[in-house]
XYZ file of C-alpha atoms in Angstrom:
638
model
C -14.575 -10.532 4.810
C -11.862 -8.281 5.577
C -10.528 -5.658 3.293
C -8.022 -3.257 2.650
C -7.807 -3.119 -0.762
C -5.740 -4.153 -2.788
C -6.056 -6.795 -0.551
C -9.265 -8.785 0.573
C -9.706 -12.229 2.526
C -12.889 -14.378 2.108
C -14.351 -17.056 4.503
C -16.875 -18.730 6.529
C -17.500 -18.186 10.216
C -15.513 -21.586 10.868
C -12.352 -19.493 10.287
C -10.632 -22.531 8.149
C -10.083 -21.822 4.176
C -11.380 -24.196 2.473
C -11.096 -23.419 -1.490
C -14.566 -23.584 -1.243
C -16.478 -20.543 -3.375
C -14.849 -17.272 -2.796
C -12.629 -18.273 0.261
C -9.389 -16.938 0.400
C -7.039 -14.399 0.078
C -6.632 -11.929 -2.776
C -4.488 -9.152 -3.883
C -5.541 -6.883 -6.834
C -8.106 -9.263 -7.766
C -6.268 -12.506 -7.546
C -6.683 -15.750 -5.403
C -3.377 -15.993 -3.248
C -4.235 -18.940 -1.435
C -7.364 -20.424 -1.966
C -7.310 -23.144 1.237
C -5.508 -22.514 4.392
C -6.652 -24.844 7.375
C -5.451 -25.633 10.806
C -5.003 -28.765 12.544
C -3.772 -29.078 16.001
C -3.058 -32.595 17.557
C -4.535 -34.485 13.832
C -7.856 -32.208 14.618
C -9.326 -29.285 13.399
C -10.471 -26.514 16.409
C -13.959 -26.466 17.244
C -14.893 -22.785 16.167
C -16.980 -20.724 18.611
C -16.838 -17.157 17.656
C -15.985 -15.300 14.458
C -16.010 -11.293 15.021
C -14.928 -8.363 13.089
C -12.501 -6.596 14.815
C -12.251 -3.654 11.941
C -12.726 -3.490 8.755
C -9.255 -5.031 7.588
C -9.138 -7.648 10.288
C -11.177 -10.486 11.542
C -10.774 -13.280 14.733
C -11.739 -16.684 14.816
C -11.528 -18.646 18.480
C -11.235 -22.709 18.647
C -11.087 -24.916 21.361
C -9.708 -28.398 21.774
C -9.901 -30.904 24.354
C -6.139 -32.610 24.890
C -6.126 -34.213 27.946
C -8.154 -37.310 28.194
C -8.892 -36.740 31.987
C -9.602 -32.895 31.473
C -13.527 -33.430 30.910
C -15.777 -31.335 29.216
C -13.791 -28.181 29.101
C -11.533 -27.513 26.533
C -8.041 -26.976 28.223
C -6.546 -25.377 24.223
C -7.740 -22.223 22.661
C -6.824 -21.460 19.029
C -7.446 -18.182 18.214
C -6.553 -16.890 14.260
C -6.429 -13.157 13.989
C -6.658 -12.496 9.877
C -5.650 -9.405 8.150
C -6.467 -8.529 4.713
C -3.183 -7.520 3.664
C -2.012 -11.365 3.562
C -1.241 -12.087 7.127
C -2.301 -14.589 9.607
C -1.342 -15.651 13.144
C -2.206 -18.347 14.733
C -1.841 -17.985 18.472
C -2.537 -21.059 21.040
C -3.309 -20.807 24.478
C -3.024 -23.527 27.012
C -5.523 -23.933 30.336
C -4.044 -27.117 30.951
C -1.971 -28.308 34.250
C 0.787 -30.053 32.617
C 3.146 -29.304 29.478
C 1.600 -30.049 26.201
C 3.615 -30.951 22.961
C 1.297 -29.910 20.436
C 1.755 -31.203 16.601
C 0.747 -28.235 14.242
C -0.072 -28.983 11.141
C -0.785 -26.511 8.466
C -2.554 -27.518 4.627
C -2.450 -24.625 2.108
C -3.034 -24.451 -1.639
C -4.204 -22.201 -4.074
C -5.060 -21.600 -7.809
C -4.045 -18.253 -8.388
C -7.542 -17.764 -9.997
C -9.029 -14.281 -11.071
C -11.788 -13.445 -8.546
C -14.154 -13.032 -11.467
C -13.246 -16.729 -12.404
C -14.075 -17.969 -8.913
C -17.467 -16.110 -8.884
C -18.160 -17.316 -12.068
C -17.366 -20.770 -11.222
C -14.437 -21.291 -13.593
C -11.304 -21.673 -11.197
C -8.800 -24.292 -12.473
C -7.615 -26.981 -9.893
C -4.903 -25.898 -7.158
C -1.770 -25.430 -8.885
C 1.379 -27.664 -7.152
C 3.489 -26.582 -4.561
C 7.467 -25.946 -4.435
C 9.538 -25.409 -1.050
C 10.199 -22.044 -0.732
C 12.366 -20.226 2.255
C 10.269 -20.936 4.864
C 7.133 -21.886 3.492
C 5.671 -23.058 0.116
C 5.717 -21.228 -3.691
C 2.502 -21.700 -6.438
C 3.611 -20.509 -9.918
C 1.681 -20.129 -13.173
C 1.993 -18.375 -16.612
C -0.281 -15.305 -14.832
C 1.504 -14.979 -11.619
C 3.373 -16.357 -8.478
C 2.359 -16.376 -5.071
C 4.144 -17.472 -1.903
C 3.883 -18.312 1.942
C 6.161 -17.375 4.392
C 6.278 -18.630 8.407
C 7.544 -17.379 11.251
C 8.923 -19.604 12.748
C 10.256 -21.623 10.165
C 8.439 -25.075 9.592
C 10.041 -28.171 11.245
C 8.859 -29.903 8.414
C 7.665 -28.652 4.422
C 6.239 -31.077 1.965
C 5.002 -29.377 -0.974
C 3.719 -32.442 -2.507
C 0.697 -32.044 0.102
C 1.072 -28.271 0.413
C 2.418 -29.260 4.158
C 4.009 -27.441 7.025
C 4.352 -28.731 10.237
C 5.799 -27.735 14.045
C 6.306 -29.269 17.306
C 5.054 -26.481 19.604
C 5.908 -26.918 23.641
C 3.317 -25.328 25.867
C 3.555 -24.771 29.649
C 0.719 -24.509 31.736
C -0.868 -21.676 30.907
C 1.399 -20.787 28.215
C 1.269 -19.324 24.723
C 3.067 -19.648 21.359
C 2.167 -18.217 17.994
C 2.882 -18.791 14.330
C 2.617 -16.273 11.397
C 1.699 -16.881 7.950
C 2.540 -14.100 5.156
C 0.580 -14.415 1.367
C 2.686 -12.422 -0.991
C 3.128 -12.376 -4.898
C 6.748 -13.378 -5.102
C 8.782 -9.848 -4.164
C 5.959 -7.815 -2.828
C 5.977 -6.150 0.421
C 3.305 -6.235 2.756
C -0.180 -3.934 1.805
C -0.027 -0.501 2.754
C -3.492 0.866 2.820
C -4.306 4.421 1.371
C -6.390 5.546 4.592
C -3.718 4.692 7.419
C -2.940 7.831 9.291
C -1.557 10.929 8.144
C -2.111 9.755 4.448
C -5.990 9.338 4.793
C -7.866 12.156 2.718
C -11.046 11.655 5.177
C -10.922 13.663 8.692
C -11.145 11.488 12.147
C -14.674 12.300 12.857
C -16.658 11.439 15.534
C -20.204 11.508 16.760
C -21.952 11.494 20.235
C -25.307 12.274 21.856
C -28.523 10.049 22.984
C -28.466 7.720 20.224
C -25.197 5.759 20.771
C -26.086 4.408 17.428
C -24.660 7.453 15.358
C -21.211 7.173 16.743
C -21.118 3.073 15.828
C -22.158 4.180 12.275
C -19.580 6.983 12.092
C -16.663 4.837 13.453
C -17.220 1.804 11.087
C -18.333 3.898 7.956
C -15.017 5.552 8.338
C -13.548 2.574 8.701
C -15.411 1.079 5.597
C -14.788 4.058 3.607
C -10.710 3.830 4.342
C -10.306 0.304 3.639
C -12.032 1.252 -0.076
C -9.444 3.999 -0.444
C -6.893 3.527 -4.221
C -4.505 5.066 -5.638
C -4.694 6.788 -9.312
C -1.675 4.691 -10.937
C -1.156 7.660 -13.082
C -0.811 9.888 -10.242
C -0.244 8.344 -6.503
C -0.932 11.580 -4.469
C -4.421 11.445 -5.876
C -6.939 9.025 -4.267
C -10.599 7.905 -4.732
C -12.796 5.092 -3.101
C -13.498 1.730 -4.681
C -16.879 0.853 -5.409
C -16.710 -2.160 -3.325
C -15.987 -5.493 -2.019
C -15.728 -8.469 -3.047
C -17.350 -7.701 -6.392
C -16.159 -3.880 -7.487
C -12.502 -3.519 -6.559
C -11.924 -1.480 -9.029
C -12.977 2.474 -10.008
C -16.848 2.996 -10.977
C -16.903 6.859 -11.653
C -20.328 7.212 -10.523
C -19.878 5.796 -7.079
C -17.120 7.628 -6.547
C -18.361 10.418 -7.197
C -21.190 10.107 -5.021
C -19.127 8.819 -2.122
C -16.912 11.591 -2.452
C -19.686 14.230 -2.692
C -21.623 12.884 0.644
C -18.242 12.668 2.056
C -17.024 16.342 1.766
C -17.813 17.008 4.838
C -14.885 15.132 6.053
C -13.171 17.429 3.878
C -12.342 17.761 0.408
C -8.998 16.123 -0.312
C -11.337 12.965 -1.525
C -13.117 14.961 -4.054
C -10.029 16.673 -5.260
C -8.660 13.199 -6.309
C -11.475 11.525 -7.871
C -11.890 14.820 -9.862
C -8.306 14.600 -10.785
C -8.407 10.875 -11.289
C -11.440 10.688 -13.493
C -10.516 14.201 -15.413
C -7.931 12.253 -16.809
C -10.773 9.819 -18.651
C -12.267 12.332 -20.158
C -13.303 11.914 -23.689
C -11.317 14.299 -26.620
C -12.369 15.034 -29.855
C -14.861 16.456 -32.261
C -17.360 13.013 -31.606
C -20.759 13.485 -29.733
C -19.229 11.590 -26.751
C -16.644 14.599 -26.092
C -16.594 15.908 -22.535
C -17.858 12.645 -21.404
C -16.482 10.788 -18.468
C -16.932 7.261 -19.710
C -18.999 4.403 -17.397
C -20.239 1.358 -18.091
C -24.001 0.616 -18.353
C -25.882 -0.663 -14.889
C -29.428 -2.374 -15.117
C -31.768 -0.503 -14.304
C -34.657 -3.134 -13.436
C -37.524 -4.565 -14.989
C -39.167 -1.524 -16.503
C -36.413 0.806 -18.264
C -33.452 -0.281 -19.984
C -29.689 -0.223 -18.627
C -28.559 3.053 -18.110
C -25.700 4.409 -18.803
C -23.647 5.330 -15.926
C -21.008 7.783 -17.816
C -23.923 10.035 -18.441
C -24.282 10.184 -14.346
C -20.800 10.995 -13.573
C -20.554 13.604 -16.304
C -22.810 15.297 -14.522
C -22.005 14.818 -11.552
C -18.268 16.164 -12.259
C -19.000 19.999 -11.955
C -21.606 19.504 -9.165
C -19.085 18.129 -7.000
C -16.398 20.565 -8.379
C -18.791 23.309 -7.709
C -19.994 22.197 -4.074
C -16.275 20.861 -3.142
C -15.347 24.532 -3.198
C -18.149 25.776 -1.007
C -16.993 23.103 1.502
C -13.465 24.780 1.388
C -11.551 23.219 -2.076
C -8.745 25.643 -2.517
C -9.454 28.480 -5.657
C -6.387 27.174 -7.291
C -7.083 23.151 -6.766
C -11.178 24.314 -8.432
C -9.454 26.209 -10.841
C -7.660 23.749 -12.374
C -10.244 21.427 -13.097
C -12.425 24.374 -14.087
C -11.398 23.322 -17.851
C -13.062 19.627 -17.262
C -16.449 21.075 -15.998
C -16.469 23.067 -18.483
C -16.162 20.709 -20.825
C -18.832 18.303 -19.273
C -21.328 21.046 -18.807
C -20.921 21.216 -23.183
C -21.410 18.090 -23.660
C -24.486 18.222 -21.989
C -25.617 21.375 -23.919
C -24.700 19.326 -26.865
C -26.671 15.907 -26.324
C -29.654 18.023 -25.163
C -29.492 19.705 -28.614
C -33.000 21.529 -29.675
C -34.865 19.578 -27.400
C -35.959 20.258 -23.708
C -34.143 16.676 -22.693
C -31.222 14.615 -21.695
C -31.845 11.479 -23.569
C -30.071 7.999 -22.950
C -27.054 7.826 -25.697
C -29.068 4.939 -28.258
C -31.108 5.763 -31.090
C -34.854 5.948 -29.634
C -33.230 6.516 -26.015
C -36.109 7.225 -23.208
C -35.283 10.272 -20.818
C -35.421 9.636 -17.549
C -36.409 10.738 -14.503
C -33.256 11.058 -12.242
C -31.501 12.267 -15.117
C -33.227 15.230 -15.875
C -32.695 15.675 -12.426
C -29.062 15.300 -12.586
C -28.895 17.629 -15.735
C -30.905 20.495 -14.374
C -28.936 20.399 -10.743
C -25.356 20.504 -13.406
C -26.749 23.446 -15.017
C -27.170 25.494 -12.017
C -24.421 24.448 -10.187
C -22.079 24.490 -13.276
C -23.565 27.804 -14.311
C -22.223 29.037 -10.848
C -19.125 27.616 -10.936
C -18.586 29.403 -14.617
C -20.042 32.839 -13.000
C -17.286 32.231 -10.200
C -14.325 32.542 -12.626
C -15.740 34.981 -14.935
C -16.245 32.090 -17.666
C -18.606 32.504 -20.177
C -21.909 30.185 -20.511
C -24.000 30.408 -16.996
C -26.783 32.492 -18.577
C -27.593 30.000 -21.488
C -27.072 27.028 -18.588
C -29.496 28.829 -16.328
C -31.972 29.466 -19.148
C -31.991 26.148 -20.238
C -32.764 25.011 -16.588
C -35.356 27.130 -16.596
C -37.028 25.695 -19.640
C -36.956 22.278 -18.214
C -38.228 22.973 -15.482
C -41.502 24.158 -17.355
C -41.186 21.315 -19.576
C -40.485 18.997 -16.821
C -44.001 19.538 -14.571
C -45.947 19.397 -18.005
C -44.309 16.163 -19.132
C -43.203 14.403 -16.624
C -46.072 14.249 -14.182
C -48.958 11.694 -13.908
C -51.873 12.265 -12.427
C -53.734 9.675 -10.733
C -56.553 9.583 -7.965
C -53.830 9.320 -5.121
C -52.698 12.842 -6.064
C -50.489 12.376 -8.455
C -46.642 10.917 -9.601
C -43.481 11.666 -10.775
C -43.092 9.449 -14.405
C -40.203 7.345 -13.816
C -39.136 7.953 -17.755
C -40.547 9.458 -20.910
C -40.770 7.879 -24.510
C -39.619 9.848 -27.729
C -42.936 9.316 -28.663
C -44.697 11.050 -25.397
C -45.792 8.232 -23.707
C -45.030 7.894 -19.964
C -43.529 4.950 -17.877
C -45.612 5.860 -14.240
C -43.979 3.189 -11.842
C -42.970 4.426 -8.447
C -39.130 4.120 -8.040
C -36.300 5.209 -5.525
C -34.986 6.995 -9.030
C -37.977 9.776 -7.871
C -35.585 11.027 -4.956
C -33.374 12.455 -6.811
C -35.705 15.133 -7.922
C -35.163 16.146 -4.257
C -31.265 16.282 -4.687
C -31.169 20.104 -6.040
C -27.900 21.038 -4.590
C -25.637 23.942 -2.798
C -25.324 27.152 -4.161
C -24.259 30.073 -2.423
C -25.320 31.306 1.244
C -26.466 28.288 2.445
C -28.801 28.055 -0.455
C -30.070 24.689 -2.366
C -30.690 25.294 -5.745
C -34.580 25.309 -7.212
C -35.792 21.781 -7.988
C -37.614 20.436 -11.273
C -41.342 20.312 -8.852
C -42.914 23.124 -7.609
C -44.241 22.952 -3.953
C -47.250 21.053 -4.181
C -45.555 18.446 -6.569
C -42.753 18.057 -4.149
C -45.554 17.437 -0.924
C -47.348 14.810 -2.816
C -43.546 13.107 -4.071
C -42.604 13.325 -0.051
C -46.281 12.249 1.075
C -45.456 8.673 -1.097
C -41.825 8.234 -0.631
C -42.579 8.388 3.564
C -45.703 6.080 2.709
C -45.867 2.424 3.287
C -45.221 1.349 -0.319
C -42.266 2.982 -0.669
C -40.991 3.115 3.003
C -40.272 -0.781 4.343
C -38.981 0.209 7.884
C -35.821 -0.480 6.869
C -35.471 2.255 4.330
C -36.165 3.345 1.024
C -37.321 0.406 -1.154
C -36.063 0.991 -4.935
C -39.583 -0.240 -6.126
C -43.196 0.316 -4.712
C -44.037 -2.867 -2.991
C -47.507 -1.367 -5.487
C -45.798 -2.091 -8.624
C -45.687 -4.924 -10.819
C -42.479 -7.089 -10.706
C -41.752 -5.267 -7.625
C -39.433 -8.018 -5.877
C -37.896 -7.430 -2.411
C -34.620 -8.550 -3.445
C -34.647 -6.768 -6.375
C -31.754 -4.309 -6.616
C -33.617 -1.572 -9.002
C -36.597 -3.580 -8.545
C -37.363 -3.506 -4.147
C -34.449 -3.902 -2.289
C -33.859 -0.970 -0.339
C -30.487 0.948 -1.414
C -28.933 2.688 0.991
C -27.228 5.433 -1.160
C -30.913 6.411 -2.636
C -32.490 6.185 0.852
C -29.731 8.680 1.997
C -30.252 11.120 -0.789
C -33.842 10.847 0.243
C -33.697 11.861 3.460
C -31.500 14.489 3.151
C -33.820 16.272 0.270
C -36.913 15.523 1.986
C -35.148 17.061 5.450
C -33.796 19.830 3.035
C -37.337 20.832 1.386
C -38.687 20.763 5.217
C -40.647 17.128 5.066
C -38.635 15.800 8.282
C -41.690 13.379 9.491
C -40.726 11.247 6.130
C -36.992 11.971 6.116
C -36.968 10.978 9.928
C -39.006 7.616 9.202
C -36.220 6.175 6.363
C -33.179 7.439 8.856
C -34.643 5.902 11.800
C -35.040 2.487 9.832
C -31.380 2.858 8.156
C -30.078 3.092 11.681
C -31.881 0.435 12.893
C -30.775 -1.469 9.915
C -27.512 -0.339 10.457
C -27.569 -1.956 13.908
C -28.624 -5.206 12.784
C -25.791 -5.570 10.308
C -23.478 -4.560 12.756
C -23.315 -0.950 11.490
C -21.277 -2.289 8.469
C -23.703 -1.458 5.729
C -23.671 -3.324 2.627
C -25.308 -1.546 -0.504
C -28.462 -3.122 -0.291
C -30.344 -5.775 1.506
C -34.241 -6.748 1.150
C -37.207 -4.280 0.923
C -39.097 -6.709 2.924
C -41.679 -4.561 5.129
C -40.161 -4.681 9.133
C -41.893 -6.215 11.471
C -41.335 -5.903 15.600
C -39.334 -8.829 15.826
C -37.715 -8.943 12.488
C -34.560 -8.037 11.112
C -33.726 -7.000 7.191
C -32.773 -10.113 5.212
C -29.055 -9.169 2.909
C -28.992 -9.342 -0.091
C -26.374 -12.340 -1.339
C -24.892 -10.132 -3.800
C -24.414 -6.840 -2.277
C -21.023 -5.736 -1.806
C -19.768 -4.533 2.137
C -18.455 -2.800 2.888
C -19.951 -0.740 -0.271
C -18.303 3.212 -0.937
C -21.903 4.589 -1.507
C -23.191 3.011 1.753
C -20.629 3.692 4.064
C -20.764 7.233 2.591
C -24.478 7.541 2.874
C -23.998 7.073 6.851
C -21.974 9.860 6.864
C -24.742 12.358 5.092
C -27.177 10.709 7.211
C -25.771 12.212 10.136
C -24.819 15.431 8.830
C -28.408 16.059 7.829
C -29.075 16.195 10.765
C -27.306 18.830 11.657
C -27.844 20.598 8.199
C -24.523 22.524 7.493
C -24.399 24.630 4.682
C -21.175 26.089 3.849
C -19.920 28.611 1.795
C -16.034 28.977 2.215
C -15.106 31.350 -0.330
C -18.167 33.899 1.176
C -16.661 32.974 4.484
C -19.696 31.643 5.853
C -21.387 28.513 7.397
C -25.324 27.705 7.884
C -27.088 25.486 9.462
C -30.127 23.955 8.741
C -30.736 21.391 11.555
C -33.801 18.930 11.278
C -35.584 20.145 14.018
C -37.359 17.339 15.230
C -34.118 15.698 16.277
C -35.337 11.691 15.421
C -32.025 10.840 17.509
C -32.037 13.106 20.059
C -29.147 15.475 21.047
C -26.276 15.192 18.420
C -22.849 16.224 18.400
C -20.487 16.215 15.324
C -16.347 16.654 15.750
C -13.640 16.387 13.383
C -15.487 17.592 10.296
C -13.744 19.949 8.061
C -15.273 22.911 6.764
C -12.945 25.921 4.750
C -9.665 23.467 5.774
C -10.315 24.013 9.114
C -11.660 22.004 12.284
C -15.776 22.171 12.337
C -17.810 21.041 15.287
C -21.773 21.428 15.651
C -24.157 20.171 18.110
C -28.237 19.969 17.576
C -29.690 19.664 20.923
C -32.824 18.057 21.802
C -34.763 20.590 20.805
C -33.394 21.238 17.396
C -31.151 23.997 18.062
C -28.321 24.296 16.199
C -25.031 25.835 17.856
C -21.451 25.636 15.965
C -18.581 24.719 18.743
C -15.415 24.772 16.637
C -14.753 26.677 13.269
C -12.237 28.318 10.991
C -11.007 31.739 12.476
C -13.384 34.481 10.225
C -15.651 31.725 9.184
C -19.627 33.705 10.224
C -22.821 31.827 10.693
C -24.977 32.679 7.880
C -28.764 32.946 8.940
C-alpha cells in the first residue's frame, strides 16, 4: 500500500491490479483504476520481490524467459516502480545476447467506485472505456478518470481497455513506459509533507540500538504521507487518521498524533488546533464548546464512546503543552478563546456532580475520561492563569475534588492488590475489567518547570496499576494488550478487546517511565520495537495481543490501518521518553528526565525542535542525560 494522501494505491505482492478487493488506485477516496496488469510477450512476469521503498512508493521485480535456448535463467526483468500519487513505470531490462522485439501489452479498467463501496463489497462493474490522448478515459455521473502514457501507445482499443507497444531492446538494454491516473484536469499529487512545506522537523536518531533510527525514519515518513490540508484554510495542516480505511480527519487522533509529535515542533499542533477550532459547537445547547466526533466501540464491556468528548478535552491540553514546547504567545493566544470555551463545557456537563459522564441519559463515567477531564482542568487552569483569564481556581478545585472522589469510587479491591474500575454506573456499581483504558490515568501532563501535573492515584495506587500493566496479563511481549488476557471475552484480535494498540502502549510507557516504574515501561518499549522490526518498522495501529514466544512474530490485525497517525506518532514519544525532555519555552528552560536504565542503550536525538529552535540530546549508557544543541538562552532546568 502506498500513500500520500489524497492519493493511495492498493495491491498484492504480485504487483499486477487485478480489480480484485481493494486493489487499485485512489484519489480522495475514489477508485481510479481498479485493474492495471502487464503482459510482456502474451505473458504475465513471474513476480519475485515486492518491497517498500517509502511510504508513497512501492517496487515490484518480474522475470521472463524469451529465448528458447536461454535455459533456466530469465534473460527479461520487469521491474514496476508505483507511486501513490497515480503514477507507474514500467521499466524492462534485457540480459539477453541478441535484440529482442518485445510486444507490451497493457489491460486497465476501473469503476470509479467509492472506497467505502469496495470495502463493503458493493462496487458496480468496470465502467467502458473511450480513447483518450494517449491513453484511455472512464466516465460516470460521479466522476471521470483518465490514463495517460508516455510514450504514446502504438495501438488503443478501448473496447478491451487495451494499449499496446512494440519495444526494441539491445543486449543489455533498457526502455520504460509511464502510466499517469488522473481525474480528468488534475495535476499530479502534491503531498503536504514534501520539503520546506512539512510542519514536522527532519529528525533523526542514533546509538546501540540501530532499531530507533529505522523507527524514526519510517514514522516520519508515515506521519508525512498522512499530512491534509484544512480546505477552509490551506496554510493549516493536520494528519489523517489513516490508511486505507480513515482518510479523512478524526479529531481525536489528531490530536493525539499532534500532541506526541510536538517534539518535532509545533507547527502540527497549531493547525489541527486551528482546523478543528473551526468545528466547534455555538450556542446556548449543552453541546456548546464541544468539538464534535463520532462514537468508536469501545469493546465488549462498555458502550461506544463518544470520541468528541476526547478531543474536547484534549484541545486545551495540547494548546497548553504546545506552548511549553515553544508555540508562539500570539499563535496560543488566539486560540485561547476555544480552550476556553472547551474547558466550560466541561464545567457544564460535570454539573453538581464529581463526574464527566458519557452524553446519553443513564451515561456510565469512565475511567480514561475522568482522566482526560482532570489532566484539562489543570492544564487548562494554567493556560487561563497564563493570560490573566479568569476560571483556574474553580478548575483546580474541581480537580481536586475528583481526585478524592476518584480513589473512593473508582478503585476495586481484590486479593491481587487491587484495580482501577474500568467505568462507574449512575447507580454506584463498578465495571472491574482490566483494560489498556487504565493507562491513561498515568497520562497527567506538562505543567511548568519540567513538572507533570498530579494524577487521579496516589502513590501506592499508581505501584499496584504499574505492577499489572508490566505483568503478564496485560503485557504480551509485543506490547500493551487492550484487554487482560484474565478477562472474559478477552480476544487477541480484539481491538478494545486484546489486540495490543500501539498509541495506548505508548502512553503507557511514557507515564509509567514518567512516575519512575521504568522496569514495566522498558518491558512494553522493548516489545513495540521488536514489533516494530517485524513489521518492517511501519507500524499499523494494532496487531494481535497474542503472548510472544522466542520464535514468533505478532500476527496483524486484517483491519488495522498503516500506516496509522497515532502509531507512527507513538514511535516518536517512544523515543523521546527516553530521553525525557521537559520543556518550558516561555520560562526559558528545558529538563530532562532520561529513563535511566537505558533499555536501548546509548541514544542520541537530532533535529527536534524545542522554543523554535534546533534541540539535540543524548542519554548515554548509563542514563545520563546531556543536551548538545539548543536555543541561544534556553537553561537546563534541574
Amino acid at each position: 500500500m502506498c500513500v500520500a494522501l489524497p492519493g493511495l494505491a492498493i495491491s498484492t505482492e504480485q504487483g499486477q491490479l487485478t480489480g480484485i478487493g481493494l486493489e487499485g488506485f485512489y484519489r480522495a477516496g475514489r477508485r481510479m483504476l481498479s485493474r492495471c496488469q502487464v503482459r510482456v510477450a502474451g505473458r504475465e512476469p513471474l513476480a519475485v520481490q515486492a518491497r517498500m521503498v517509502t511510504a508513497d512508493r512501492a517496487r515490484f521485480m518480474g522475470t521472463l524467459r524469451i529465448a528458447a535456448d536461454a535455459g533456466p535463467d530469465p534473460d527479461v526483468m520487469v521491474e514496476r516502480t508505483r507511486y501513490a500519487d497515480g503514477t507507474e513505470r514500467i521499466t524492462l531490462h534485457s540480459t539477453a545476447r541478441r535484440p529482442l522485439r518485445l510486444p507490451i501489452e497493457v489491460s486497465l479498467g476501473t469503476d470509479l467506485a467509492e472506497l467505502g463501496a469496495v470495502a463493503s463489497g458493493g462496487a458496480g462493474p468496470e465502467l467502458p472505456a473511450s480513447v483518450h490522448g494517449s491513453g484511455l478515459r472512464w466516465s460516470c455521473a460521479n466522476g471521470y478518470s483518465t490514463v495517460s502514457a508516455h510514450p504514446p501507445p502504438a495501438d488503443a482499443l478501448a473496447s478491451a481497455g487495451l494499449l499496446r507497444w512494440e519495444l526494441e531492446l539491445p543486449p543489455g538494454g533498457t526502455r520504460s513506459l509511464e502510466l499517469r491516473v488522473r481525474p480528468d484536469g488534475a495535476g499530479p499529487i502534491r503531498p503536504v509533507g514534501r520539503g520546506a512545506a512539512s510542519p514536522l522537523a527532519e529528525a533523526q536518531a542514533a546509538g546501540d540500538d540501530p532499531t530507533a533510527q529505522s523507527l524514526l525514519r519510517t514514522c516520519l515518513e508515515d506521519l508525512e504521507v498522512l499530512l491534509l490540508r484544512d480546505p477552509k484554510n490551506l496554510s493549516d495542516t493536520h494528519l489523517a487518521a489513516g490508511a486505507p480505511w480513515r482518510c479523512g480527519m478524526a479529531p481525536a487522533d489528531a490530536l493525539v498524533a499532534a500532541r506526541m509529535t510536538l517534539p518535532l515542533g509545533t507547527r502540527l499542533a497549531a493547525g489541527t488546533l486551528r482546523t478543528l477550532a473551526r468545528t466547534q459547537l455555538a450556542g446556548p445547547e449543552a453541546q456548546s464548546g464541544m468539538i464534535p466526533g463520532p462514537w468508536r466501540d469501545a469493546g465488549p464491556h462498555l458502550p461506544p464512546g463518544c470520541t468528541g468528548i476526547e478531543a474536547t478535552l484534549l484541545f486545551p491540553v495540547l494548546l497548553a503543552e504546545a506552548r511549553r514546547w515553544g508555540l508562539a504567545e500570539q499563535e496560543a493566544e488566539e486560540l485561547l478563546p476555544t480552550a476556553e470555551r472547551c474547558v466550560r463545557w466541561l464545567r457544564t456537563a460535570v454539573g453538581s456532580g464529581a463526574y464527566l459522564p458519557d452524553p446519553r441519559p443513564g451515561g456510565t463515567s469512565r475511567c480514561e475520561t475522568q482522566a482526560h477531564a482532570h489532566r484539562a482542568a489543570l492544564l487548562g487552569a494554567d493556560l487561563l492563569d497564563a493570560y490573566g483569564r479568569p476560571g483556574g481556581t474553580e478548575l483546580r478545585d474541581w480537580a481536586g475534588e475528583l481526585r478524592t472522589r476518584f480513589e473512593a469510587d473508582f478503585w476495586v479491591e481484590d486479593r491481587g492488590g487491587g484495580r482501577p474500575a474500568a467505568a462507574r454506573t449512575p447507580d454506584g456499581r463498578l465495571l472491574p475489567h482490566l483494560g489498556a483504558g487504565a493507562a491513561h490515568l498515568l497520562d497527567t501532563g506538562l505543567l511548568g518547570s519540567g513538572e507533570r501535573a498530579p494524577g487521579l492515584l496516589d502513590k501506592v495506587r499508581t505501584e499496584q496499576l504499574a505492577r499489572l500493566l508490566g505483568g503478564p496479563a496485560m503485557d504480551s511481549g509485543w506490547g500493551l494488550r487492550s484487554l487482560s488476557a484474565k478477562e472474559v471475552a478477552y480476544n487477541p484480535f480484539g481491538h478494545r478487546s486484546g489486540a495490543v494498540r500501539v498509541q495506548e502502549t505508548a502512553i503507557a510507557v511514557a507515564g509509567l517511565a514518567g512516575a519512575g516504574y521504568e522496569k514495566e515501561a522498558s518491558s512494553l518499549l522493548r516489545g513495540v520495537l521488536a514489533a516494530a522490526e517485524s513489521f518492517g518498522h511501519r507500524l499499523p495501529e494494532m496487531y494481535a495481543g497474542e503472548q510472544r514466544t522466542a520464535d514468533g512474530a505478532p500476527l496483524p490485525h486484517p483491519a488495522a490501518c498503516r500506516p496509522a497517525a497515532t502509531a507512527a506518532a507513538a514511535g516518536v514519544l517512544l523515543l523521546t521518553t527516553l530521553v525525557g525532555i521537559r520543556p518550558d519555552a516561555p520560562a526559558g528552560t528545558v529538563t530532562l528526565r532520561p529513563v535511566r536504565s537505558a533499555p536501548l542503550g546509548e541514544i542520541g536525538l537530532t533535529g527536534l525542535r524545542v522554543a523554535g529552535a534546533p534541540f539535540a540530546a543524548r542519554v548515554s549508557r548509563l542514563g545520563l542525560a546531556m543536551v548538545e544543541e539548543a536555543a541561544d538562552g534556553l537553561q537546563l532546568g534541574v
